[in-house]
PDB file of C-alpha atoms in Angstrom:
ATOM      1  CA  UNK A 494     245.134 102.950 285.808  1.00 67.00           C
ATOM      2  CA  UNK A 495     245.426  99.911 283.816  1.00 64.00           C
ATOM      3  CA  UNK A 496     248.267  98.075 283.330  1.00 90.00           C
ATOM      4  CA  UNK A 497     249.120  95.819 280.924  1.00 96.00           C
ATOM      5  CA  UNK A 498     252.416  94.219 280.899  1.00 96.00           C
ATOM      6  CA  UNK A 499     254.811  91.849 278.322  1.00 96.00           C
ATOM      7  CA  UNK A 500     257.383  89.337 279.807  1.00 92.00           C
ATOM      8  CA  UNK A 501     260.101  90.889 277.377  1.00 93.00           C
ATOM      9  CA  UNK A 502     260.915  94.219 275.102  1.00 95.00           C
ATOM     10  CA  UNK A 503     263.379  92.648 272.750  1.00 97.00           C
ATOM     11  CA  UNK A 504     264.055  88.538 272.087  1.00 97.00           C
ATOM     12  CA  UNK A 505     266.067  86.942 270.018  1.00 97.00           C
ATOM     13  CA  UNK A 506     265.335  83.454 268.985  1.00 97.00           C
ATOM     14  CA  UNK A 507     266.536  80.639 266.912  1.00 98.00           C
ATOM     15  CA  UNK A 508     264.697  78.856 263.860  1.00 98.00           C
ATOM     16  CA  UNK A 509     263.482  76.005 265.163  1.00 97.00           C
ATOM     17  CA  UNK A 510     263.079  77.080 269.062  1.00 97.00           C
ATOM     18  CA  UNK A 511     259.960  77.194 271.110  1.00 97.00           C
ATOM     19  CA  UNK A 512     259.041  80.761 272.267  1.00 97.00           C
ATOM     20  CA  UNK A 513     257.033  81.829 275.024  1.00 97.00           C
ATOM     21  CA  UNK A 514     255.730  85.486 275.262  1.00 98.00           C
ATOM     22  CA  UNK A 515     253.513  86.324 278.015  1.00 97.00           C
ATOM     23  CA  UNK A 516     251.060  88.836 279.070  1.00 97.00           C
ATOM     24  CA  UNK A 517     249.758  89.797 282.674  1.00 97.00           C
ATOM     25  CA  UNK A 518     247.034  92.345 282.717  1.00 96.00           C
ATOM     26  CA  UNK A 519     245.690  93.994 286.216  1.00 94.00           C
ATOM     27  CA  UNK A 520     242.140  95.011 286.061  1.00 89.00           C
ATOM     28  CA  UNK A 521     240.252  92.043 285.769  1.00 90.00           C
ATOM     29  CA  UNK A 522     239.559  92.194 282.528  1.00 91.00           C
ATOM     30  CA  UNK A 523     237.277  89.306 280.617  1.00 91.00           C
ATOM     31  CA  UNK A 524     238.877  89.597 277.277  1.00 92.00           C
ATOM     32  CA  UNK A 525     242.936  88.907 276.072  1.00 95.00           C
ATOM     33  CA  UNK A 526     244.381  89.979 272.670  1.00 96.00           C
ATOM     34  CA  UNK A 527     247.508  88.790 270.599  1.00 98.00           C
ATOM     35  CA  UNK A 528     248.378  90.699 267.651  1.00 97.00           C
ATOM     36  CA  UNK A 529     251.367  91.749 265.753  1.00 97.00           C
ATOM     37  CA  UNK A 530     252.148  94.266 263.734  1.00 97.00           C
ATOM     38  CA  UNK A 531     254.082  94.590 260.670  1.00 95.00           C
ATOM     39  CA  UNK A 532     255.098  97.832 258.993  1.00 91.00           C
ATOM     40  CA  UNK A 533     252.235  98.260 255.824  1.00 90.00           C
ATOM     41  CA  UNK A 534     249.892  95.784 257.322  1.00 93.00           C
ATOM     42  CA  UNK A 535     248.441  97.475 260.501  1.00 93.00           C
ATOM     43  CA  UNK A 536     247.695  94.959 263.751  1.00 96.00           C
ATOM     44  CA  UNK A 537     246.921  91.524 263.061  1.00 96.00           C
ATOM     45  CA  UNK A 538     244.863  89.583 265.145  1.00 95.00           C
ATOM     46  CA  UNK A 539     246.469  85.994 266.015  1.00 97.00           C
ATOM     47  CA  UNK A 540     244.355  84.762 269.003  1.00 96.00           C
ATOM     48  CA  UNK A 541     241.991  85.793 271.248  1.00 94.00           C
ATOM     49  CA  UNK A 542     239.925  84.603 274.922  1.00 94.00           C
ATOM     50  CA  UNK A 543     236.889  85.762 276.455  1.00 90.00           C
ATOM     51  CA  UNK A 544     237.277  83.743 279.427  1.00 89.00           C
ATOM     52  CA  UNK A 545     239.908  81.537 281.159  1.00 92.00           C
ATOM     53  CA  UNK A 546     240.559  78.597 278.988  1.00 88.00           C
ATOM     54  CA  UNK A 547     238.615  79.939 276.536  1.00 89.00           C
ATOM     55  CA  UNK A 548     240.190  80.682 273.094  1.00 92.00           C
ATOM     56  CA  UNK A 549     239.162  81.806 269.178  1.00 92.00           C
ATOM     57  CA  UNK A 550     241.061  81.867 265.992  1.00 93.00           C
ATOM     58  CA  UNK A 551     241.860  85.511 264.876  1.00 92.00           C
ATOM     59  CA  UNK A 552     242.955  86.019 261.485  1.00 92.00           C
ATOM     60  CA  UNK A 553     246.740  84.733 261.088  1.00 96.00           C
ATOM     61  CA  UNK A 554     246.785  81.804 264.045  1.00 97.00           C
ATOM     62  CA  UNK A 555     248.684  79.541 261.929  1.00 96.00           C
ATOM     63  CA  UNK A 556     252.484  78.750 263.739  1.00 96.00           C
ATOM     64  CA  UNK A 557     250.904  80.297 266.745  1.00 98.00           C
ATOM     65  CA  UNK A 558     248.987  78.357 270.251  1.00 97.00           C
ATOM     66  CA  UNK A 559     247.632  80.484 273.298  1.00 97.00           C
ATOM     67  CA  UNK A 560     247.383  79.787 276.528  1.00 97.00           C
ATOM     68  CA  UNK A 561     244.882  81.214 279.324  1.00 96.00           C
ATOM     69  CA  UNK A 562     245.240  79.589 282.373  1.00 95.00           C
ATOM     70  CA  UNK A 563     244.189  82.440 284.997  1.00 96.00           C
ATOM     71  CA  UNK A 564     242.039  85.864 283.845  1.00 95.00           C
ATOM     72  CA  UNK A 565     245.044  87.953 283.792  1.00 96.00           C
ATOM     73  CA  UNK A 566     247.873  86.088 282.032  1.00 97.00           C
ATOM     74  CA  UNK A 567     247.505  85.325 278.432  1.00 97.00           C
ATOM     75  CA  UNK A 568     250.189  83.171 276.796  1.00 97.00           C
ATOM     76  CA  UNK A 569     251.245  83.238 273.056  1.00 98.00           C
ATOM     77  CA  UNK A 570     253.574  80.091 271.847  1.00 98.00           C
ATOM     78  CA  UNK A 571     255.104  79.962 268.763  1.00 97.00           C
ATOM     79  CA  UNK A 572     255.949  75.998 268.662  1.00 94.00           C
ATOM     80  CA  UNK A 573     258.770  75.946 266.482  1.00 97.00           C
ATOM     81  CA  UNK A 574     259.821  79.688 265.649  1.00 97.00           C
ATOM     82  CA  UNK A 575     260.611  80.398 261.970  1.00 98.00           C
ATOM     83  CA  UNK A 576     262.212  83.834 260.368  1.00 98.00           C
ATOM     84  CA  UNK A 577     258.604  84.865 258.775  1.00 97.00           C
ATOM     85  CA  UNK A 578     257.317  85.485 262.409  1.00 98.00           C
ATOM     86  CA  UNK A 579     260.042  87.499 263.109  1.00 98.00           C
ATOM     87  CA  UNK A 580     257.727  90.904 263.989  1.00 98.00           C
ATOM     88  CA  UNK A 581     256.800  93.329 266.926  1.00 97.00           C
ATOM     89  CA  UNK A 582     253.664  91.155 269.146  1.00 98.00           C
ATOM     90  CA  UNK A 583     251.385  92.952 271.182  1.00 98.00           C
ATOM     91  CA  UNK A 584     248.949  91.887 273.997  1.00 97.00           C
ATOM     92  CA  UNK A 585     245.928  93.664 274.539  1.00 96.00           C
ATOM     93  CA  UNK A 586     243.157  93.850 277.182  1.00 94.00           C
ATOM     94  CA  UNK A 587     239.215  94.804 277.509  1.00 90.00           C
ATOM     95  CA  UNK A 588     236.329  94.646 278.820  1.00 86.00           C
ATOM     96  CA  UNK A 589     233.403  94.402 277.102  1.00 76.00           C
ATOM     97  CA  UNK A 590     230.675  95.621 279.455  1.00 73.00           C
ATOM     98  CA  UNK A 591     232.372  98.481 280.502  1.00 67.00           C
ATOM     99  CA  UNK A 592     232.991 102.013 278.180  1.00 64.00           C
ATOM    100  CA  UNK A 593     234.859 103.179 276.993  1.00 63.00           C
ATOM    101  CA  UNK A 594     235.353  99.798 275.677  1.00 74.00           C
ATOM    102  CA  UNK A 595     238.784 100.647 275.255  1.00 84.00           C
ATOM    103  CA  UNK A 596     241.791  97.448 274.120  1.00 91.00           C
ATOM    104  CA  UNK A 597     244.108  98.064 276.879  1.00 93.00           C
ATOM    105  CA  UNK A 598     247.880  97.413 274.817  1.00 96.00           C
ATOM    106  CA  UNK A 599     251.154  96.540 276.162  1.00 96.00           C
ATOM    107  CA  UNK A 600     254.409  97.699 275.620  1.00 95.00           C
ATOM    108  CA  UNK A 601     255.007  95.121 272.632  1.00 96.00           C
ATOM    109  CA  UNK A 602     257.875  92.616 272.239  1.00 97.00           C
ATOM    110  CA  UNK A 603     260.049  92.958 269.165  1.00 97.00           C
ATOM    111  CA  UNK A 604     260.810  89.474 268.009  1.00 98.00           C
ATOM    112  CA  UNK A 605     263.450  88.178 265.814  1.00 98.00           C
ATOM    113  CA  UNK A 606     264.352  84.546 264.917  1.00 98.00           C
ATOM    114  CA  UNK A 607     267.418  84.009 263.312  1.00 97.00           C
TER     115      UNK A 607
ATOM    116  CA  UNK B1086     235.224  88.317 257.518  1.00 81.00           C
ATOM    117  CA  UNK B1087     235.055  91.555 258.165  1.00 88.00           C
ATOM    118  CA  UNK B1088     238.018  93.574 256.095  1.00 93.00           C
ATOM    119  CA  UNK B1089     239.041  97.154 256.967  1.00 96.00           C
ATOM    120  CA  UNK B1090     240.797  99.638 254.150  1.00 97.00           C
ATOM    121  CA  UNK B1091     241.859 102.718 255.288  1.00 98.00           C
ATOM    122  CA  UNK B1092     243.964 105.401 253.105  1.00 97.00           C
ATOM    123  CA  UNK B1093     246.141 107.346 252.475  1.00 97.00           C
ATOM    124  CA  UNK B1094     249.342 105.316 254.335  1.00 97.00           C
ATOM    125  CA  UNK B1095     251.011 108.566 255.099  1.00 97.00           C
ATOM    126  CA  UNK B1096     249.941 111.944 255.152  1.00 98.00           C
ATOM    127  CA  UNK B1097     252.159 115.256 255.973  1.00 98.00           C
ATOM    128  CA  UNK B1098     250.574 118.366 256.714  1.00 98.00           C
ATOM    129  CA  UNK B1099     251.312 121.883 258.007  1.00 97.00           C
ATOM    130  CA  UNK B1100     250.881 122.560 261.457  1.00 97.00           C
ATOM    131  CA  UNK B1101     248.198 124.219 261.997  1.00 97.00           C
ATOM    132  CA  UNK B1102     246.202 122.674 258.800  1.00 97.00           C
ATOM    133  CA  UNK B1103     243.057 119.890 259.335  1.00 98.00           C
ATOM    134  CA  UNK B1104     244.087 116.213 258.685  1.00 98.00           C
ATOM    135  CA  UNK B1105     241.259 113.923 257.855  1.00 98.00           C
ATOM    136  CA  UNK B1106     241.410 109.635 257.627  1.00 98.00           C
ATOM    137  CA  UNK B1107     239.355 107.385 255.848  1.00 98.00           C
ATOM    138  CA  UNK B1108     238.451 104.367 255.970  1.00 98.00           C
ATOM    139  CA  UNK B1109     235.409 101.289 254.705  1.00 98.00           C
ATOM    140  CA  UNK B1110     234.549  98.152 256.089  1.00 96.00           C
ATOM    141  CA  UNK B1111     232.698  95.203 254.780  1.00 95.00           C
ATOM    142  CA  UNK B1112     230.474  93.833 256.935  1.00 91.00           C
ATOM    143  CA  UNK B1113     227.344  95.506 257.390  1.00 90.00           C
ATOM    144  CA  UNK B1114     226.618  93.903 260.566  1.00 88.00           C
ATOM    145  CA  UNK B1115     230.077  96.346 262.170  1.00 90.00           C
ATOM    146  CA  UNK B1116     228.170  98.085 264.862  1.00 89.00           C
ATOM    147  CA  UNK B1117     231.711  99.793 266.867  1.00 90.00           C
ATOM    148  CA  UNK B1118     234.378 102.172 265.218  1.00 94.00           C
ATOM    149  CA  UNK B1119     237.328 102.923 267.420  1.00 94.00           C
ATOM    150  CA  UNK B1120     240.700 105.178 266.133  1.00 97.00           C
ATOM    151  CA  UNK B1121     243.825 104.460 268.142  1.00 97.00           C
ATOM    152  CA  UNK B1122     246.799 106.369 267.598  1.00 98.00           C
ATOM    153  CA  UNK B1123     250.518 105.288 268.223  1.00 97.00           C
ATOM    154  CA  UNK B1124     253.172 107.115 269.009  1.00 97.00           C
ATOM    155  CA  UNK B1125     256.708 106.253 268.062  1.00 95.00           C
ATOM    156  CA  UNK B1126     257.759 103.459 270.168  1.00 92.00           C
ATOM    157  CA  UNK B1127     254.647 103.220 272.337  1.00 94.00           C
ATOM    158  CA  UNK B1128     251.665 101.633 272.580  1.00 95.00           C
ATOM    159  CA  UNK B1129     248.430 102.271 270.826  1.00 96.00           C
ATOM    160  CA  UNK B1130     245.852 104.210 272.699  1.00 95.00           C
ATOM    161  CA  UNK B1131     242.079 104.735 271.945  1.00 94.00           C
ATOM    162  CA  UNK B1132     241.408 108.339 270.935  1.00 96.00           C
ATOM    163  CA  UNK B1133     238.156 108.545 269.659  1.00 95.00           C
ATOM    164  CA  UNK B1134     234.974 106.274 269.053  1.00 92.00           C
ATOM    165  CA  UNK B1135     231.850 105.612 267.878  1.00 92.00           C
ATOM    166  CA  UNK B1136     228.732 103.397 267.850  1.00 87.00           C
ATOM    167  CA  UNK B1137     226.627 102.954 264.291  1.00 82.00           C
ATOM    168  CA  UNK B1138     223.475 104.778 265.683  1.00 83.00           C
ATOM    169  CA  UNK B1139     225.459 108.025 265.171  1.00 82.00           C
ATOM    170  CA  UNK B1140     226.454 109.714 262.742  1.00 90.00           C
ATOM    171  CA  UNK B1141     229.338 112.415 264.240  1.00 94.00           C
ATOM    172  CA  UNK B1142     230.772 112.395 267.076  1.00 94.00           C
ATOM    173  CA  UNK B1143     233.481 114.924 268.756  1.00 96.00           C
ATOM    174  CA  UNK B1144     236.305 115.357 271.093  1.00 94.00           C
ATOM    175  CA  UNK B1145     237.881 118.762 271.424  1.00 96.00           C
ATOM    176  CA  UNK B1146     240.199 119.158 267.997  1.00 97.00           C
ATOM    177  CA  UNK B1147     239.310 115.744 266.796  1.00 98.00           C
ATOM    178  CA  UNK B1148     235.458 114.002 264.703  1.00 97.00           C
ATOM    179  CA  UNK B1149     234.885 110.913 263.618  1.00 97.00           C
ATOM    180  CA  UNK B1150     231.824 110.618 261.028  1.00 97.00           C
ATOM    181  CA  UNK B1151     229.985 107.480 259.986  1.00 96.00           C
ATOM    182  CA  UNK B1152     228.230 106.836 256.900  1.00 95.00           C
ATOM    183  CA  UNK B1153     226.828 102.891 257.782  1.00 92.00           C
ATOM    184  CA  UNK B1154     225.055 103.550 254.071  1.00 93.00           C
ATOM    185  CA  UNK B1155     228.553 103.664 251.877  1.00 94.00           C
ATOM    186  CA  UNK B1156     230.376 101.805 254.971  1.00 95.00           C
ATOM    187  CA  UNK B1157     232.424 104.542 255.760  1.00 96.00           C
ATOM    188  CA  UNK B1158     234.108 106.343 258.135  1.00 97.00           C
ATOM    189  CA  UNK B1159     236.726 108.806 258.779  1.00 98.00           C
ATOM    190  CA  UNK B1160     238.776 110.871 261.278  1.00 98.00           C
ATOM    191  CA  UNK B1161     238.949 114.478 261.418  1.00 98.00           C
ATOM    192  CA  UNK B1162     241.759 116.326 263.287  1.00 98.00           C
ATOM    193  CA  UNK B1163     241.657 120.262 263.005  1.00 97.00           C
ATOM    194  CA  UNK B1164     244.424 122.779 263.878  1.00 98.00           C
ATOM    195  CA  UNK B1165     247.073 120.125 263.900  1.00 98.00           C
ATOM    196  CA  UNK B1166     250.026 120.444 266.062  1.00 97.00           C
ATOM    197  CA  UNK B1167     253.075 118.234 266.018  1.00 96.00           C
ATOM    198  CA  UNK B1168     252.095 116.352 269.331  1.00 96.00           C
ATOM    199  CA  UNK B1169     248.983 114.906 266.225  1.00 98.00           C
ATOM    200  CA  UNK B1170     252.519 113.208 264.218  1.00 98.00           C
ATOM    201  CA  UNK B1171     252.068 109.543 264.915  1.00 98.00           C
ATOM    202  CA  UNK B1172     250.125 106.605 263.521  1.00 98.00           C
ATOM    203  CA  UNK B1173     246.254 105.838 263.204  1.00 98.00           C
ATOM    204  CA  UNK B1174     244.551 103.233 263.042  1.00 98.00           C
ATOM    205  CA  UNK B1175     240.969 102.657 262.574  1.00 97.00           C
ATOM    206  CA  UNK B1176     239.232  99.519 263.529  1.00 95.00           C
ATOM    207  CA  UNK B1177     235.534  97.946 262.981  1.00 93.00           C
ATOM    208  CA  UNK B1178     233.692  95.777 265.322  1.00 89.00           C
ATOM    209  CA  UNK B1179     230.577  93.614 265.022  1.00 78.00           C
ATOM    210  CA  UNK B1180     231.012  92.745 268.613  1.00 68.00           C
ATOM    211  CA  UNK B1181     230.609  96.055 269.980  1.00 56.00           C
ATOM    212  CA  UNK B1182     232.737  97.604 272.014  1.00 51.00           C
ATOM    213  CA  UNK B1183     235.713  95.878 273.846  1.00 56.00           C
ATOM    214  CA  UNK B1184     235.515  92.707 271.551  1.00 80.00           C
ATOM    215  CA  UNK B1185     237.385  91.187 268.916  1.00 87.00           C
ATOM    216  CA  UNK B1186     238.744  94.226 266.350  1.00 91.00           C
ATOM    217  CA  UNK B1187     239.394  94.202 262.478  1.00 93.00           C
ATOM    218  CA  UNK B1188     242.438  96.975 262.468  1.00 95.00           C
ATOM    219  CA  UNK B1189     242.977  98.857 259.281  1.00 96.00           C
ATOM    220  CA  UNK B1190     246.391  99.214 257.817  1.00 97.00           C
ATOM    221  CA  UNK B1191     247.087 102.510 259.538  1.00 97.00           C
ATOM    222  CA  UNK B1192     248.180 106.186 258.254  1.00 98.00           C
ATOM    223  CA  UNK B1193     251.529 107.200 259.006  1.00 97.00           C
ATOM    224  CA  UNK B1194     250.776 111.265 259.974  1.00 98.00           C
ATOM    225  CA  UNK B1195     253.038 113.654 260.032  1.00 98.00           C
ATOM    226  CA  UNK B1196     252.357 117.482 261.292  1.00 98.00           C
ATOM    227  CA  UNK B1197     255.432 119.884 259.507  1.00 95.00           C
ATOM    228  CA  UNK B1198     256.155 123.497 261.360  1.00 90.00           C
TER     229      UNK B1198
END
């Protein structure tokens, strides 16, 4: 069963602060999602990584870095938080040779910066 | 880049009545059409896909058709039961399966006794 798990459920930041939200997924899988999601605007990607080290641009990666130092942890940064990227993030999982080709998602962390 | 619509943003039916989902995409070259559905408070889960050489494809009480002509897709649930109430999302990939996704903005269903 895979398992894909967040470093926090609920955080509450200041403007200004660095934030660290983490991801740890268990079945060896190649490729790492961040997205978040925003009521009205479905799930965003922000970054993505096929490999370890290895990142892409998604479609919103401005205020946002990623980290991928080992296969199964995937790290999104938000360098200086602001109150615009207060939202819910979720990591996701796959692997691309393997159906059902399914994105593995984790539990989410809700995010708010104050 | 590849842009997903998908409509309505919420839809209520009566138990027991057929719910259907639509969405287009723009890029021609999408060759991978998954539907996730969330439930309140959880995580979204794949519930149905399909690869651009079909056209139909079904699971039990749930289709997804493909129409790679108009760029169009859609999700079919029949005999609805309030377990169905939750969000959908449909997604495009040119990737294939397990690879970068363009989500769509989601529907919002909701199955009435």
């Amino acid at each position: 069963d895979v398992k894909v798990t967040q470093s926090s459920r609920y955080l509450v930041k200041r403007t200004g602060e660095k934030v660290f939200l983490e991801c740890v997924q268990d079945m060896d899988h190649e490729n790492m999602f961040w997205y978040r999601q925003d009521p009205g605007l479905g799930l965003r990607l922000i970054y993505f990584s096929y490999d370890v080290k290895m990142k892409e641009k998604g479609d919103i990666p401005e205020g946002y870095s990623v980290s991928r130092e080992k296969k199964e942890r995937f790290s999104l940064i938000l360098e200086s938080a602001s109150t615009n990227q207060t939202s819910m993030y979720l990591c996701a999982s796959s692997a691309p040779d393997r159906t059902p080709y399914e994105q593995y998602f984790g539990p989410g962390t809700r995010l708010t910066v104050t | 880049g590849e842009n997903v619509e998908q409509h309505p943003s919420t839809l209520s039916v009566q138990e027991g009545d057929s719910a259907v989902i639509k969405c287009t995409y723009s890029d021609s070259a999408s060759n991978y059409f998954p539907w996730y559905k969330q439930e309140l408070g959880k995580r979204p889960q794949l519930i149905i896909d399909i690869r651009s050489n079909v056209g139909e494809k079904k699971d039990q009480r749930i289709a997804v058709t493909l129409n790679k002509t108009a760029k169009h897709f859609s999700l079919h649930i029949t005999e609805t039961q309030p377990e169905d109430s939750a969000v959908y999302f449909c997604a495009a990939s040119q990737a294939g399966g397990g690879n970068k996704l363009t989500f769509g903005t989601g529907t919002q269903l909701k199955v009435e006794l």
